[in-house]
Amino acid sequence: MRPRRVLLSALLITVLTAGAGAQQAPARRGAASIAEPELKSWLTYLSSDELQGRATYTEGLGLAAGYIASHLQQWGVKPAGDNGTYLQTVRVLGIRANSKASITVDVNGQSRTFKDGEGVTFSKEMGGKQTIDGSEIAFVGYGLEVPAAELNDYEGLTATGKVIVYMGPQGPANLPQASGRLLSARTREAFGKGAAAVITPSVARGAGRGAAPVPASGATPAAGAPAAPAAPAAGRGFGPAPVDNGDFTTVKRYEDITPPQVTAQDEFFDFLFSGSEVKYAELKDKAAKREPLPRFPLKGVKMTINVDADYQVVRTRLTHNVVGIVEGSDPTLKDTYVAYGAHYDHNGFREGAKPGEDAIYNGADDDGSGSVAIMAIARAFATGPKPKRSLLFVWHAGEENGLLGSEYMADHPVTGDISKIVTQLNMDMVGRNQNDDVANANMVLVVGSDRISTELHNINEDANASLAKPLTLDYTMNDPADPQQIYTRSDHYSYAAKGVPIVFYFTGLHPDYHRPTDTVDKIIFDKVQRIAQLAYETGRRIANSDKAPVKDNLGPRAGKGHKGKLAGK
Ligand SMILES: [Zn+2]
């Protein structure tokens, strides 16, 4: 009876497979398929000790990638990674830079050239070769814009195309406490305003928070010195040879042109301000005392900035983004994308922990919650109604190491051209109540929605209002002067920096943030479900619209206490 038995087995397998198939497609479709039980089951695995805290470059992260990819395959999400897989290789490069950069300053007809390492220090990551004609130089005092402290060093100034000079590592005395992130953000803010270059005084280590890091005296290689491969002698004794990380680590196209960031010594500034009414020594003295600083254009001064470095890759590490696509239904619009993002990496485990000590950073909220939220959204689109545009899903690696996966994707988009991504919706930590306060149970922080596209902000507001039980959308952390500077701290920022309109959903910080106690038992799955449904609905509306959200670039307007829609251009 063997053949018969075989036949029965085959039948049984067919039935079982069919049963599994029926389970793959959720009973409910679209947004209704985004439901607590699956979110909980997926996150229970992703945040388990088995995955060892999902640190980038570890087996734990690889297990997480495989788990997400196998679900995508089950749901019929199309692989969008390398060679028909769900994995996009992220190349993390250690780069040695051999700088030949310099700045020539002309003050009332007198000229001096400062080579990199001789009075001025260029950021090692200075981008491709270029010459900047710095005919307009603006001294902007402390370089701060903090309305709450009535500080606006850019008042009446257009920074576009100008060389911006600011100083004062600690800011003025009236700057609120805990403003370290605002001080660190000054150079980035100046570039955001279109500055051609930013020059600030070098600050000795430990002299102030937020200062640009400066090598200790003598550590800067003399100009003209060969690019010293600093790798120490290897091969003697046991253990791995020390690794040469180069001068900087990047996933970006490091030879693209970018505005330079320079720190300089007193002799440079003494000369730069030598024709000004207010001399550098006076400004330096005021800044040291944290007194108010004047702001003025430097008249009669010209500057030529020569950016010139050769780069050598000295280290390559590989990690992976998990990437899938659900194709849109419109033959033309399907070539454009609404992107969903989260990061599936976290902080790993403390290698020096004592036996029995909880040393695993499970990262259930950060960002297991966002990872399972976009899994549910991917399934909802893959098994439910298809909108006109395509949907791109990216589980980024290396977020905790500095937005590595998203910076790589933004520079090497799987869509071919980043402008095909009409919106990016990012979820990072969407499973808790801010500060563990139940008063925040219905609240989600919305960050960045208004900055590039007012229309996107309004679509998200409308989508929320259409839900059976709308969430309370809180814009407090969208304030550019917010001390947490959240807008730049997760993956959406890599897309926004390339001009893609974004929304960042975030339920706020809590006592378990970046601690081994960020565990699955503390996740509020009903809340993850509702935020995922909001993001689904916002994305669905954009994906079904014939017009991409208009980029009016009006910047942040919704802040603390803001409610509802905004007027665009
Ligand atoms: Zn984190």
PDB file of N, CA and C in Angstrom, residues 24 45 240 271 276 278 284 539 555 562:
ATOM      1  N   GLN A  24      -1.605  33.065   5.320  1.00  0.00           N
ATOM      2  CA  GLN A  24      -0.729  34.163   4.901  1.00  0.00           C
ATOM      3  C   GLN A  24      -1.525  35.427   4.601  1.00  0.00           C
ATOM      4  N   TYR A  45       9.785  37.979  18.819  1.00  0.00           N
ATOM      5  CA  TYR A  45      10.996  37.357  18.273  1.00  0.00           C
ATOM      6  C   TYR A  45      12.109  38.395  18.060  1.00  0.00           C
ATOM      7  N   PRO A 240      43.749  39.680  17.004  1.00  0.00           N
ATOM      8  CA  PRO A 240      43.674  40.343  15.700  1.00  0.00           C
ATOM      9  C   PRO A 240      44.549  41.590  15.673  1.00  0.00           C
ATOM     10  N   PHE A 271      43.865  87.994  11.541  1.00  0.00           N
ATOM     11  CA  PHE A 271      44.038  88.554  10.198  1.00  0.00           C
ATOM     12  C   PHE A 271      42.686  88.824   9.530  1.00  0.00           C
ATOM     13  N   SER A 276      38.327  95.071  10.323  1.00  0.00           N
ATOM     14  CA  SER A 276      36.999  95.347  10.885  1.00  0.00           C
ATOM     15  C   SER A 276      37.074  96.380  11.999  1.00  0.00           C
ATOM     16  N   VAL A 278      35.440  96.074  14.812  1.00  0.00           N
ATOM     17  CA  VAL A 278      35.613  95.273  16.030  1.00  0.00           C
ATOM     18  C   VAL A 278      36.653  94.197  15.733  1.00  0.00           C
ATOM     19  N   LYS A 284      36.603  87.633  20.981  1.00  0.00           N
ATOM     20  CA  LYS A 284      37.010  86.430  21.713  1.00  0.00           C
ATOM     21  C   LYS A 284      36.792  86.617  23.219  1.00  0.00           C
ATOM     22  N   GLY A 539       0.123  57.218   3.652  1.00  0.00           N
ATOM     23  CA  GLY A 539       0.837  56.709   2.477  1.00  0.00           C
ATOM     24  C   GLY A 539      -0.110  56.317   1.359  1.00  0.00           C
ATOM     25  N   GLY A 555       9.684  75.269   5.633  1.00  0.00           N
ATOM     26  CA  GLY A 555      10.359  75.058   6.914  1.00  0.00           C
ATOM     27  C   GLY A 555       9.388  74.747   8.040  1.00  0.00           C
ATOM     28  N   HIS A 562       0.575  73.300  18.497  1.00  0.00           N
ATOM     29  CA  HIS A 562      -0.061  73.432  17.178  1.00  0.00           C
ATOM     30  C   HIS A 562      -1.087  72.329  16.973  1.00  0.00           C
TER      31      HIS A 562
END
